[in-house]
XYZ file of C-alpha atoms in Angstrom:
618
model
C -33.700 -24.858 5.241
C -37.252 -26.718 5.614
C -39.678 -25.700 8.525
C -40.150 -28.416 11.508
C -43.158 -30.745 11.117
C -45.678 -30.724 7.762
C -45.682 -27.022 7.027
C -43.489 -27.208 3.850
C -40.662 -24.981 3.630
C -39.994 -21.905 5.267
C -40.282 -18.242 4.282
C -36.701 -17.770 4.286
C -36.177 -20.907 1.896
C -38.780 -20.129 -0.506
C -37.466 -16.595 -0.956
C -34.065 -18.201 -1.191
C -35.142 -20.563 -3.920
C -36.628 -17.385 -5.731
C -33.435 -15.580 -6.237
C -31.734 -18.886 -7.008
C -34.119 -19.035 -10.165
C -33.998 -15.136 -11.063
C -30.589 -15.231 -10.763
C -30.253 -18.458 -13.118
C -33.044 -17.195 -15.282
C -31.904 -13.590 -15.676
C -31.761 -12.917 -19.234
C -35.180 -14.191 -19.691
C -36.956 -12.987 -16.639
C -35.284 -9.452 -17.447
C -36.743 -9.637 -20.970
C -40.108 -10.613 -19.911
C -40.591 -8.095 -17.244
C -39.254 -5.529 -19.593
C -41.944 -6.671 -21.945
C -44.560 -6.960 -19.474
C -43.586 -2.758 -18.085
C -43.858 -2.248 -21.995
C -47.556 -3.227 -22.639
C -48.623 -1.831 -19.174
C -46.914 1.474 -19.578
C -48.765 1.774 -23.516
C -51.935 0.373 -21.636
C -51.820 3.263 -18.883
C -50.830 6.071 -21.571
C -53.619 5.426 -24.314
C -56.179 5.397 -21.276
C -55.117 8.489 -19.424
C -55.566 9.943 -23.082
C -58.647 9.134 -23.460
C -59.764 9.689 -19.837
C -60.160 6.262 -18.976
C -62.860 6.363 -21.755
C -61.066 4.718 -24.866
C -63.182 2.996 -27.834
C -62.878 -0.246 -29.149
C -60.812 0.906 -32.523
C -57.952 2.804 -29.926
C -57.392 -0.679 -28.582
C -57.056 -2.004 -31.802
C -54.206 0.343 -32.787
C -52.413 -0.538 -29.310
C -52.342 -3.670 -30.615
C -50.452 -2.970 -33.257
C -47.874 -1.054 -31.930
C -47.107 -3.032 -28.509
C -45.182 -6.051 -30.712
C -43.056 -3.479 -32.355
C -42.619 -2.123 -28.830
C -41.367 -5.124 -27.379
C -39.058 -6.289 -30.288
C -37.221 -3.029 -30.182
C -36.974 -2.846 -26.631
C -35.284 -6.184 -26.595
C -32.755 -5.464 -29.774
C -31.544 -2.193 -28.190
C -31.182 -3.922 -24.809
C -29.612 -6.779 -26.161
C -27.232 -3.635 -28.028
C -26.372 -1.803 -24.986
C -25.943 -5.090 -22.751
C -28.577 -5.251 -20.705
C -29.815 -8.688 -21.284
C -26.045 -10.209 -21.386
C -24.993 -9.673 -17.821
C -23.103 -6.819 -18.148
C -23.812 -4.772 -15.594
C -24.858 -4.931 -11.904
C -28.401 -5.075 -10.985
C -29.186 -1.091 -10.236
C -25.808 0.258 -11.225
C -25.449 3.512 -13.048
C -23.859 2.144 -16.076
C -27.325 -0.067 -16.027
C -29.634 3.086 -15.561
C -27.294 4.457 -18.240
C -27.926 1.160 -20.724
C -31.800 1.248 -19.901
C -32.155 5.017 -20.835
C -31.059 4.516 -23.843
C -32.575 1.221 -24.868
C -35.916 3.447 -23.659
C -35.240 6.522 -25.959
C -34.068 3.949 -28.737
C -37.553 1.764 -28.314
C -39.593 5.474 -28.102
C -38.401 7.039 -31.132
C -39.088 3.464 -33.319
C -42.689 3.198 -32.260
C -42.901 7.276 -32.405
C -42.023 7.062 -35.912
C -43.459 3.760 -37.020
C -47.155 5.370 -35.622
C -46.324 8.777 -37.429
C -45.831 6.294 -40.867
C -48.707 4.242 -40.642
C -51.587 6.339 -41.685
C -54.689 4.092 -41.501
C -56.536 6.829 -41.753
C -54.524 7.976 -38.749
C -52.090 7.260 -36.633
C -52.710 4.034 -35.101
C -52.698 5.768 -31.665
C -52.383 9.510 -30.574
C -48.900 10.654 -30.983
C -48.347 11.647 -26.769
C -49.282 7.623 -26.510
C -45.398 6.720 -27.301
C -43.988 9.372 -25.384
C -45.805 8.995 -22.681
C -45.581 5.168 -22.745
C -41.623 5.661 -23.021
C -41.576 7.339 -20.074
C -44.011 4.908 -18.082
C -41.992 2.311 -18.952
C -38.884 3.902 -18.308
C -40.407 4.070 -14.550
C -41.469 0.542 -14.443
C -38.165 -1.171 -15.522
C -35.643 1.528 -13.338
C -38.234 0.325 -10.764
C -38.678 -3.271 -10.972
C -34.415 -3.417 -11.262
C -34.254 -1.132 -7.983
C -36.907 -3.768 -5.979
C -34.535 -6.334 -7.448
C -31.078 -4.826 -6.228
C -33.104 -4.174 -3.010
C -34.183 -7.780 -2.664
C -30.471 -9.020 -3.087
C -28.253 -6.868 -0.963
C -30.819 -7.599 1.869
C -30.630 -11.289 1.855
C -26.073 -10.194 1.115
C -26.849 -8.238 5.073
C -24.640 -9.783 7.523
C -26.362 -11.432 10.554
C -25.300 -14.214 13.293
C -24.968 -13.926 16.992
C -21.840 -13.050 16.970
C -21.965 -9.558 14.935
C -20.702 -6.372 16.078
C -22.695 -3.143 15.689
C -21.106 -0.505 14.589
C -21.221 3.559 14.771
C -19.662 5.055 11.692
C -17.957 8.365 11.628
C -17.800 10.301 8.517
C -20.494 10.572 6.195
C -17.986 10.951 3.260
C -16.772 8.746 0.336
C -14.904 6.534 2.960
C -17.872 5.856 4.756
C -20.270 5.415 2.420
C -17.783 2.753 0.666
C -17.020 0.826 4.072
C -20.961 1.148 5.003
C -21.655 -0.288 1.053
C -18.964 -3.390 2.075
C -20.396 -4.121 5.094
C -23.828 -4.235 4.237
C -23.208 -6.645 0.726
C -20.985 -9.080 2.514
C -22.781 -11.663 4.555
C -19.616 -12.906 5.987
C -18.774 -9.396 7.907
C -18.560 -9.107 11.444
C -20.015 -5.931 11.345
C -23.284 -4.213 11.000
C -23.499 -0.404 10.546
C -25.890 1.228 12.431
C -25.616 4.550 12.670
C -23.357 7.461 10.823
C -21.986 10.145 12.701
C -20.221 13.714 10.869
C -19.566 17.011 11.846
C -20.865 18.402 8.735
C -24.170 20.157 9.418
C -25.212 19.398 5.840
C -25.471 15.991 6.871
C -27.707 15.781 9.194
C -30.481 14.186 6.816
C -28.556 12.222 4.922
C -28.941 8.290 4.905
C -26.046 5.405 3.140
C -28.075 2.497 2.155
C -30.409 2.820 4.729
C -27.849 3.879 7.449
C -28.892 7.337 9.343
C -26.616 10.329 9.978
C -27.676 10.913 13.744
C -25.842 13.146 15.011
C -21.719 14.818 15.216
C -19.305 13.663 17.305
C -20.826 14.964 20.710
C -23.429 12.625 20.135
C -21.207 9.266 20.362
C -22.150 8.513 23.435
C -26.161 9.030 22.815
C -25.804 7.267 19.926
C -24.062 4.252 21.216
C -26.648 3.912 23.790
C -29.432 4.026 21.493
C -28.178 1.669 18.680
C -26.872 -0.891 21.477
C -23.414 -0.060 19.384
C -20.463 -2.565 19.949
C -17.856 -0.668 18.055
C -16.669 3.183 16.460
C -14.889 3.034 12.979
C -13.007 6.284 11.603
C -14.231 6.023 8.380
C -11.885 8.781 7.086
C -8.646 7.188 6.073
C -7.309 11.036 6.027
C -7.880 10.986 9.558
C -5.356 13.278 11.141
C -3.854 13.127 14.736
C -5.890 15.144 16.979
C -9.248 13.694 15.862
C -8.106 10.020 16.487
C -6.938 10.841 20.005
C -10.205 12.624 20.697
C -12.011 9.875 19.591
C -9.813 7.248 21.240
C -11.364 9.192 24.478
C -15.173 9.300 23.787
C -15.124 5.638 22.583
C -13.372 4.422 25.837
C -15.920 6.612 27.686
C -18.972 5.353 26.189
C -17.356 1.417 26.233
C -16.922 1.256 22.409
C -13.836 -0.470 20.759
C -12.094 1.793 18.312
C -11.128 0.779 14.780
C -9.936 2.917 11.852
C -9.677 2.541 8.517
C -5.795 2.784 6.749
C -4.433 6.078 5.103
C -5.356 6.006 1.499
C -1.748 4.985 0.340
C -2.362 1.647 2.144
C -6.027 1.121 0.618
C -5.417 -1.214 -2.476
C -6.747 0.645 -5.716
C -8.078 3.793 -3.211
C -11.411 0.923 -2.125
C -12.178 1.033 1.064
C -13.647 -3.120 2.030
C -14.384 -4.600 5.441
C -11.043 -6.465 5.814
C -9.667 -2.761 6.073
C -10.998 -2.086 9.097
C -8.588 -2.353 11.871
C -7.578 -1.584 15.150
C -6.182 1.538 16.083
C -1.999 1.818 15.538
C 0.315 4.326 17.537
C 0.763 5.615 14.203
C -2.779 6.821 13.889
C -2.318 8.109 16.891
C 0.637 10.357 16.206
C -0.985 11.647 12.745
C -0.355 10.246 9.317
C 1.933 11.911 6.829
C 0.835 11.367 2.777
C 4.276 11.419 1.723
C 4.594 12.007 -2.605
C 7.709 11.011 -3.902
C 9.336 11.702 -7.498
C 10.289 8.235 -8.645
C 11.385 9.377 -11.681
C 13.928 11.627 -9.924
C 15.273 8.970 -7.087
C 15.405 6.260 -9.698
C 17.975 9.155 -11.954
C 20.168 8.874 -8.595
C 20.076 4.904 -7.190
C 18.977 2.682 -10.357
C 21.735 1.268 -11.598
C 24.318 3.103 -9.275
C 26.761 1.367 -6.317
C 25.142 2.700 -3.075
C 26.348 2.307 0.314
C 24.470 2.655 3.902
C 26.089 3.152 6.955
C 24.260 2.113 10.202
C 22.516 -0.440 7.589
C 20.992 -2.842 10.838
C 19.620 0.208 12.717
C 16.085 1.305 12.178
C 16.541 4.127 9.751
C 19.548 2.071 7.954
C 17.563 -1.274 7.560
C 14.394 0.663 6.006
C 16.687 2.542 3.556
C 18.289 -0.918 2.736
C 14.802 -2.538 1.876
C 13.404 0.774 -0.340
C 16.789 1.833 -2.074
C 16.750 -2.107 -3.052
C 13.964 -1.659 -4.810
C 15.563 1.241 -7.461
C 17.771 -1.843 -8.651
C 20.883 -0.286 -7.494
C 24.189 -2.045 -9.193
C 25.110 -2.580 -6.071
C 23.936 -2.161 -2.150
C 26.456 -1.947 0.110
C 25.492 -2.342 3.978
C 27.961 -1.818 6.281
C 27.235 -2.013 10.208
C 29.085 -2.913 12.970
C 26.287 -5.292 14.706
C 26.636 -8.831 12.815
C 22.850 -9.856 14.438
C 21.531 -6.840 12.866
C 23.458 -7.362 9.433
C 21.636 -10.647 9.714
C 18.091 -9.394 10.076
C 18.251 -6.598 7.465
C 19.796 -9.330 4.851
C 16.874 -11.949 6.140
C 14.510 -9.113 5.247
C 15.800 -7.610 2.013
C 16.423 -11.359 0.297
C 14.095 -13.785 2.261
C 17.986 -15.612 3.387
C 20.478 -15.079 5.565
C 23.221 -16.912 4.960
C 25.664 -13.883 5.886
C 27.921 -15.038 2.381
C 26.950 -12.083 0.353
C 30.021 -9.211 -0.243
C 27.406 -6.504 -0.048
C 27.569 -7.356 3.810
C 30.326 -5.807 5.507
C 31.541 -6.026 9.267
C 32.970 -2.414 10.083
C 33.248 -0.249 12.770
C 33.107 3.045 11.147
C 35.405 4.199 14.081
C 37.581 2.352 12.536
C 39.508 5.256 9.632
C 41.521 2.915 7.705
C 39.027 0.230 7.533
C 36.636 3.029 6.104
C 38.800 4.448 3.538
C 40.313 0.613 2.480
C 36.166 -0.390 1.500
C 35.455 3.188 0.060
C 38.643 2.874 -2.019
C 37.920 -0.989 -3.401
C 34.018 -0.575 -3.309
C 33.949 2.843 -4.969
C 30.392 3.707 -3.917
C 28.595 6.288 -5.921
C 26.134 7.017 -3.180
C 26.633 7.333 0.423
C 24.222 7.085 2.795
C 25.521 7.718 6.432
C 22.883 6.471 9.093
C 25.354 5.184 11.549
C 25.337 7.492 15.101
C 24.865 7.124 18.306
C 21.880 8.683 19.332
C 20.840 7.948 23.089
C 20.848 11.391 24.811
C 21.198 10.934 28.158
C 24.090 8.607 27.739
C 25.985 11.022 25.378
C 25.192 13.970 28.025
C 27.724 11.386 30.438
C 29.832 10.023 27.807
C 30.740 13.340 25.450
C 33.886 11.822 24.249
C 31.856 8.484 22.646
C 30.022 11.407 20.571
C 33.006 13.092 19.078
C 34.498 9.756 17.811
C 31.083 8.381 16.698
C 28.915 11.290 15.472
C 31.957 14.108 14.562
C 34.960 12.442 13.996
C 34.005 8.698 12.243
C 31.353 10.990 10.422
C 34.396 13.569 9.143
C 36.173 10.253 8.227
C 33.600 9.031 6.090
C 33.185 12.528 4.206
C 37.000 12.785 3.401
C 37.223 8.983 2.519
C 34.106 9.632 0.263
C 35.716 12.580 -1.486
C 39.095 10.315 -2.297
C 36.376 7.272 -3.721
C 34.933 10.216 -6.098
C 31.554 9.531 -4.333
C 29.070 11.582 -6.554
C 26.445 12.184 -3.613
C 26.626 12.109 0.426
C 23.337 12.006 2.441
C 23.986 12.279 6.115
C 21.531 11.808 8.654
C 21.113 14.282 11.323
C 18.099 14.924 13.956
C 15.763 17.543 14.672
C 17.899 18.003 18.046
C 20.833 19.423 15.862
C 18.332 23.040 15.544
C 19.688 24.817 17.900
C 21.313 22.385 19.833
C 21.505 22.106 23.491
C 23.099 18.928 24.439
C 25.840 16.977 23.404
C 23.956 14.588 21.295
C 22.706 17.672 19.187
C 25.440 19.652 19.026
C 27.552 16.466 17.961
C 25.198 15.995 14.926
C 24.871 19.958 13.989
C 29.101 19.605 13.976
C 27.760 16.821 11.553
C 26.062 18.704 9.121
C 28.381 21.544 9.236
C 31.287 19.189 8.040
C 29.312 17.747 5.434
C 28.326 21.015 4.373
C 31.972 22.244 4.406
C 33.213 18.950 1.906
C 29.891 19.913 -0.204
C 31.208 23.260 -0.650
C 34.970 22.590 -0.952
C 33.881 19.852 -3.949
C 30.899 21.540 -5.099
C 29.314 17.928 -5.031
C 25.688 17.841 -3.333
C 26.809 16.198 -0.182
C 23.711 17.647 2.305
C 22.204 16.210 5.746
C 18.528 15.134 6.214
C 17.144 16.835 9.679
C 13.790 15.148 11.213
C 12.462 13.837 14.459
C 11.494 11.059 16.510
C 10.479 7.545 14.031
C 8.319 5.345 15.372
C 9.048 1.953 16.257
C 13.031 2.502 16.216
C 14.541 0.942 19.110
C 15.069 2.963 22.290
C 12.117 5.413 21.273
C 9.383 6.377 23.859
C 6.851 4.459 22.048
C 8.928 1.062 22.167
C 9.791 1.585 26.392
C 5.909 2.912 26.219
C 4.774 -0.580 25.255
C 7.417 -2.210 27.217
C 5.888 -0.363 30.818
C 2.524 -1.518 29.765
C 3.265 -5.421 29.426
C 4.952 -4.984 32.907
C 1.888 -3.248 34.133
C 3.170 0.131 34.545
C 4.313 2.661 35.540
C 4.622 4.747 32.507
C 6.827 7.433 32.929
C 6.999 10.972 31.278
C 9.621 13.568 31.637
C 7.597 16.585 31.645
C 3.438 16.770 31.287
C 4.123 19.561 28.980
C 7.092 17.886 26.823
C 6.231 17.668 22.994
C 7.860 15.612 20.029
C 7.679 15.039 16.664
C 6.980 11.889 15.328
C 7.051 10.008 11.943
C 6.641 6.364 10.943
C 10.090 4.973 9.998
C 8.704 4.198 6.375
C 7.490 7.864 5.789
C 10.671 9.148 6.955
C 12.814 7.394 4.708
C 10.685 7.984 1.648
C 11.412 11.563 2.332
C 15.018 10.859 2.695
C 15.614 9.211 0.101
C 13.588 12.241 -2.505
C 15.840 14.647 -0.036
C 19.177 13.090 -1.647
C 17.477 13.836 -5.305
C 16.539 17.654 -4.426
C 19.469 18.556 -2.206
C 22.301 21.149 -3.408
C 25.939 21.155 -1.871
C 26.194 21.548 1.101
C 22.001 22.767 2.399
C 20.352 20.901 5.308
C 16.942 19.367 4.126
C 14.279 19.205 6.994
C 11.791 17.165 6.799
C 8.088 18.582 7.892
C 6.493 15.765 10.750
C 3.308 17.449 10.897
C 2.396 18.814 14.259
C 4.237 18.225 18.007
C 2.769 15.248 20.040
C 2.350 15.766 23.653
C 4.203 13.084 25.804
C 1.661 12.942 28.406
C -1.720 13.290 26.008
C 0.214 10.052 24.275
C 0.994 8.123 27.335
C -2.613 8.822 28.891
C -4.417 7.175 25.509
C -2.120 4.554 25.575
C -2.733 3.781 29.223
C -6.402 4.238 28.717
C -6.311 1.509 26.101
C -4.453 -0.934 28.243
C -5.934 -4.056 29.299
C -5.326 -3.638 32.952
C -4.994 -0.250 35.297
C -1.753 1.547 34.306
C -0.384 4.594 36.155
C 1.767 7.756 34.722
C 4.615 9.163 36.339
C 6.381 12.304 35.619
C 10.071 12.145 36.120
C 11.747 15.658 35.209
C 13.552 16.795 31.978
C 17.157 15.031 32.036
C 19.976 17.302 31.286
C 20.595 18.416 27.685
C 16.751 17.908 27.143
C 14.285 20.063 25.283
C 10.721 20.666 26.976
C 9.850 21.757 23.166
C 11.499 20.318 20.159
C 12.059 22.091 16.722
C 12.853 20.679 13.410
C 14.328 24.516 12.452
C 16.620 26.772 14.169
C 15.721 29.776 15.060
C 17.915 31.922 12.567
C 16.545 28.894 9.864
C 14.216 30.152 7.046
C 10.923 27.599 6.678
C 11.850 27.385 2.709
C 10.041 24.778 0.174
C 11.243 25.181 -2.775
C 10.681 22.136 -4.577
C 9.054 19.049 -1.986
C 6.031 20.318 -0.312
C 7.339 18.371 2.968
C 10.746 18.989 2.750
C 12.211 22.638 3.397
C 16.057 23.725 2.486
C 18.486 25.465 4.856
C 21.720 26.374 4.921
C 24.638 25.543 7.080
C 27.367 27.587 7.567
C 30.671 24.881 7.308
C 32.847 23.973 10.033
C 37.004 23.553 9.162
C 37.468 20.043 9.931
C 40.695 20.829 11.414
C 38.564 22.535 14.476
C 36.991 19.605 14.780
C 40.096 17.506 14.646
C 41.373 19.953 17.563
C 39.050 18.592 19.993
C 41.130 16.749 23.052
C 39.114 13.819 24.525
C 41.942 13.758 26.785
C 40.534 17.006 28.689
C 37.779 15.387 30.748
C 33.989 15.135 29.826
C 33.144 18.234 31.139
C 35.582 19.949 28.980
C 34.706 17.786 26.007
C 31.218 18.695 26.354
C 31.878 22.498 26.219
C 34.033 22.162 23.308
C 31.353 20.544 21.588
C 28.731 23.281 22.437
C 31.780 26.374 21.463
C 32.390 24.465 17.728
C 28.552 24.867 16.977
C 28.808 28.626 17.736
C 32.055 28.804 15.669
C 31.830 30.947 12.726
C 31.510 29.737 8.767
C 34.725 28.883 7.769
C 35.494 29.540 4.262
């Protein structure tokens, strides 16, 4: 860019132009420089030795060494790559490369002036040492003004950039701040840190000031004319997230996060990870650890089947059991849309021709035990249920035949196929269960647990809470209020859940049907409760436009308080830090069997509640 009028080019181009030629003229610029700190660091030492006072015959001896000086200096850089390109201007593996060039170049001329005795040294023997160091200090300098020079001209800038307050003073915020500050393309420009850490208070990231904790948001943004707060700790739980969903709306700040770690590509935190703020983040993220060595022992290579396979939970297991290379994946599901999806998903096509889709209501016995018997599954993994509460707590009867008697089906017809392992999926609402949808799917794990002891095979249920973004949960009729403009309505303002992304859930699953012995119920840990209301009030609060919140009551068969173990159930980890094991005492499937749908709702209803309270049977 050239200046208007006569006046030659502008500031801005002629310092462009400069770093155009440095940076084509490295190698030699670097050398020269190097050179140049050389004969000015050996200048400096022999006259501080000689008090500024040095004689004619001291300079004569300089002389002699400074060549040697130089020519080292430039074969042990050229050694340790620091006149190739190698490393980044400023970087410690540079420092690194220059120290030891330095020591290399000090100890030749050290011992070259200790060898030539004309009658003496040529110069005093500190004059290396001390010129070694000088020069050490130059070069370290002159490649620091350097590195300075570029990233400033790398600073983002344009009308249209955001300024940004950064919380957390940690690794994840001193990466993001580094990212933000090289890239000229960013649409953001840090201007302040934030952290809780007292220790911090001082402390500066490439210019960037810690100014104060999280009280100070709202100061803060005022001062620095902020646009924006990022959560620059991608360990960022819950609680601290909703809190600071609050402050920013206060102080007129947008919100953005950065990803858990598991979703930050090689553990890097760059600008294009920061995003807006998810209901997941919201809810708290769980850093779920899974043995692949152990689920691969159990899926690769084996004929699996999945019940429920176009539901949320079923479609999620489809897509990460098909990538353990199973022999074969069997979905079966009575919805043919959804069989559609979950095969457009897996493969990229739907053309509904494959035999690993099957139409099947698993209501339907004979039609069960006719695929289990020509299929012969290995692995069975029962998601099918139906789960709706309030719907069961009218319809009781739809429960037995779905969730108690299809499910008993299954078990026996998996026993006859020689299926080696049974993974049933049950809900946190099965711990001691008060409605019919819970104690429907405690009958559940009972049976399976009865089968898992009658074969000694490790047939075992998997027991967690609410997933997010499954269809019919609070979150999806949540979002569905807002884009009608409200009301959102909550039960109860006290009324707490778990919650887990659908992903995280079945990664635990699927490690639960490794771990699992005959017959135990493995619970899955969700972290802590959510509050309903404390949700529904953040997510209002982010809405475009005005949205109220209505309480509407507990329903019947509703918990105020959820809890993912009962209370005679033992919190026990023995082998998955997030997964605990608990026992269930097995149900004779003939009591089950004995249940008359014929008797009215009511009466169905308490004959579900009386077969959970049933003793073990043997």
């Amino acid at each position: 860019m050239t200046a208007v009028g006569g006046d030659g080019p502008s500031a801005e181009a002629r310092e462009a132009r400069l770093f155009r030629l440095l940076e084509r003229h490295r190698t030699a610029i670097q050398i020269a420089l190097d050179s140049v700190a050389w004969v000015l660091a050996l200048l400096v030492a022999l006259l501080f030795r000689f008090d500024l006072r040095p004689s004619a015959g001291d300079f004569g001896g300089l002389l002699a060494i400074v060549p040697l000086a130089v020519l080292a200096q430039v074969v042990a850089g050229l050694s340790a790559g620091l006149y190739t390109g190698r490393w980044r201007f400023g970087s410690f593996e540079e420092v690194a490369a220059l120290v030891w060039a330095t020591v290399v170049t000090t100890g030749v001329v050290f011992l070259a002036n200790l060898w030539v005795q004309v009658p003496d040294t040529l110069v005093p023997r500190s004059v290396p040492i001390a010129g070694g160091l000088a020069a050490l200090v130059l070069m370290a300098g002159v490649r620091y003004a350097w590195r300075l020079g570029l990233e400033r001209r790398r600073r983002p800038t344009g009308a249209d950039l955001q300024r940004l307050l950064v919380f957390g003073a940690g690794e994840g915020g001193a990466q993001v701040i580094a990212a933000m500050l090289r890239d000229p393309d960013s649409p953001y420009l840090p201007v302040a840190l934030l952290d809780d850490d007292p220790a911090k208070r001082n402390l500066r990231i490439m210019g960037v000031p810690v100014v104060g904790t999280r009280a100070a948001v709202s100061r803060a943004a005022a001062e620095h004319d902020a646009d924006v707060l990022l959560i620059a700790i991608p360990s960022a739980g819950a609680s601290l997230v909703t809190e600071l969903s609050e402050v920013a709306t206060t102080a007129g700040l947008d919100l953005k996060v950065l990803p858990p770690v598991r979703e930050l590509f090689g553990g890097q935190v760059g600008v294009g990870d920061i995003r807006d703020v998810t209901t997941s983040d919201l809810l708290g993220r769980h850093e779920v650890e899974t043995d692949l060595e152990s689920i691969a022992g159990y899926l690769t290579g084996r004929r699996v089947l999945v019940t429920g396979a176009g539901g949320s939970i079923g479609s999620e297991l489809c897509r990460q059991i098909y990538c353990f290379a199973p022999s074969e994946l069997i979905m079966v599901d009575r919805d043919e849309s959804a069989l559609h999806a979950v095969q457009l998903s897996i493969e990229g096509r739907a053309l509904l021709d494959s035999p690993d889709l099957v139409l099947l209501d698993i209501r339907d016995a004979a039609a069960v035990g006719r695929l289990l018997g020509e299929r012969r599954p290995e692995v069975v993994f029962h998601a099918a249920a139906l789960k709706h509460l309030p719907l069961l707590e009218r319809h009781p009867v739809e429960a037995v035949k779905t969730n108690v008697w299809a499910t008993l089906d299954l078990l026996e017809a998996s026993v006859a196929a020689g299926v080696e392992r049974f993974v049933n999926i049950s809900t946190d609402k099965a711990a001691d269960p008060a409605s019919v949808l819970g104690n429907s799917k405690r009958i559940g794990e009972r049976l399976t647990a009865y089968v898992a002891h009658a074969t000694g095979s490790p047939y075992v249920s998997v027991r967690f809470g609410n997933v997010l973004g499954s269809r019919g949960s609070v979150l999806t009729t949540f979002q569905s209020q807002i884009e009608r403009g409200g009301p959102m309505t909550v039960t109860h303002p006290d009324a707490t859940r778990y919650f887990m992304t659908v992903e995280e859930a079945v990664q635990l699953v699927i490690q639960a049907g490794a771990i699992g012995s005959p017959g135990e119920v493995l619970v899955l840990d969700m972290g802590e409760p959510v509050r309903i209301a404390e949700l529904a009030r953040v997510l209002a609060a982010r809405a475009e436009r005005t949205i109220t919140v209505e309480f509407t009551g507990l329903r019947p068969g509703e918990k105020l308080h959820e809890a993912l173990l009962a209370s005679d159930e033992l919190d026990c980890r023995s082998v998955h830090p997030l997964i605990s094991h608990v026992g269930a005492p097995p149900l004779d499937p003939a009591a089950a069997r004995a249940i008359d749908l014929g008797a009215g709702d009511e009466a169905v209803a308490r004959a579900l509640a009386d077969l959970c309270l049933q003793r073990a049977s043997a």
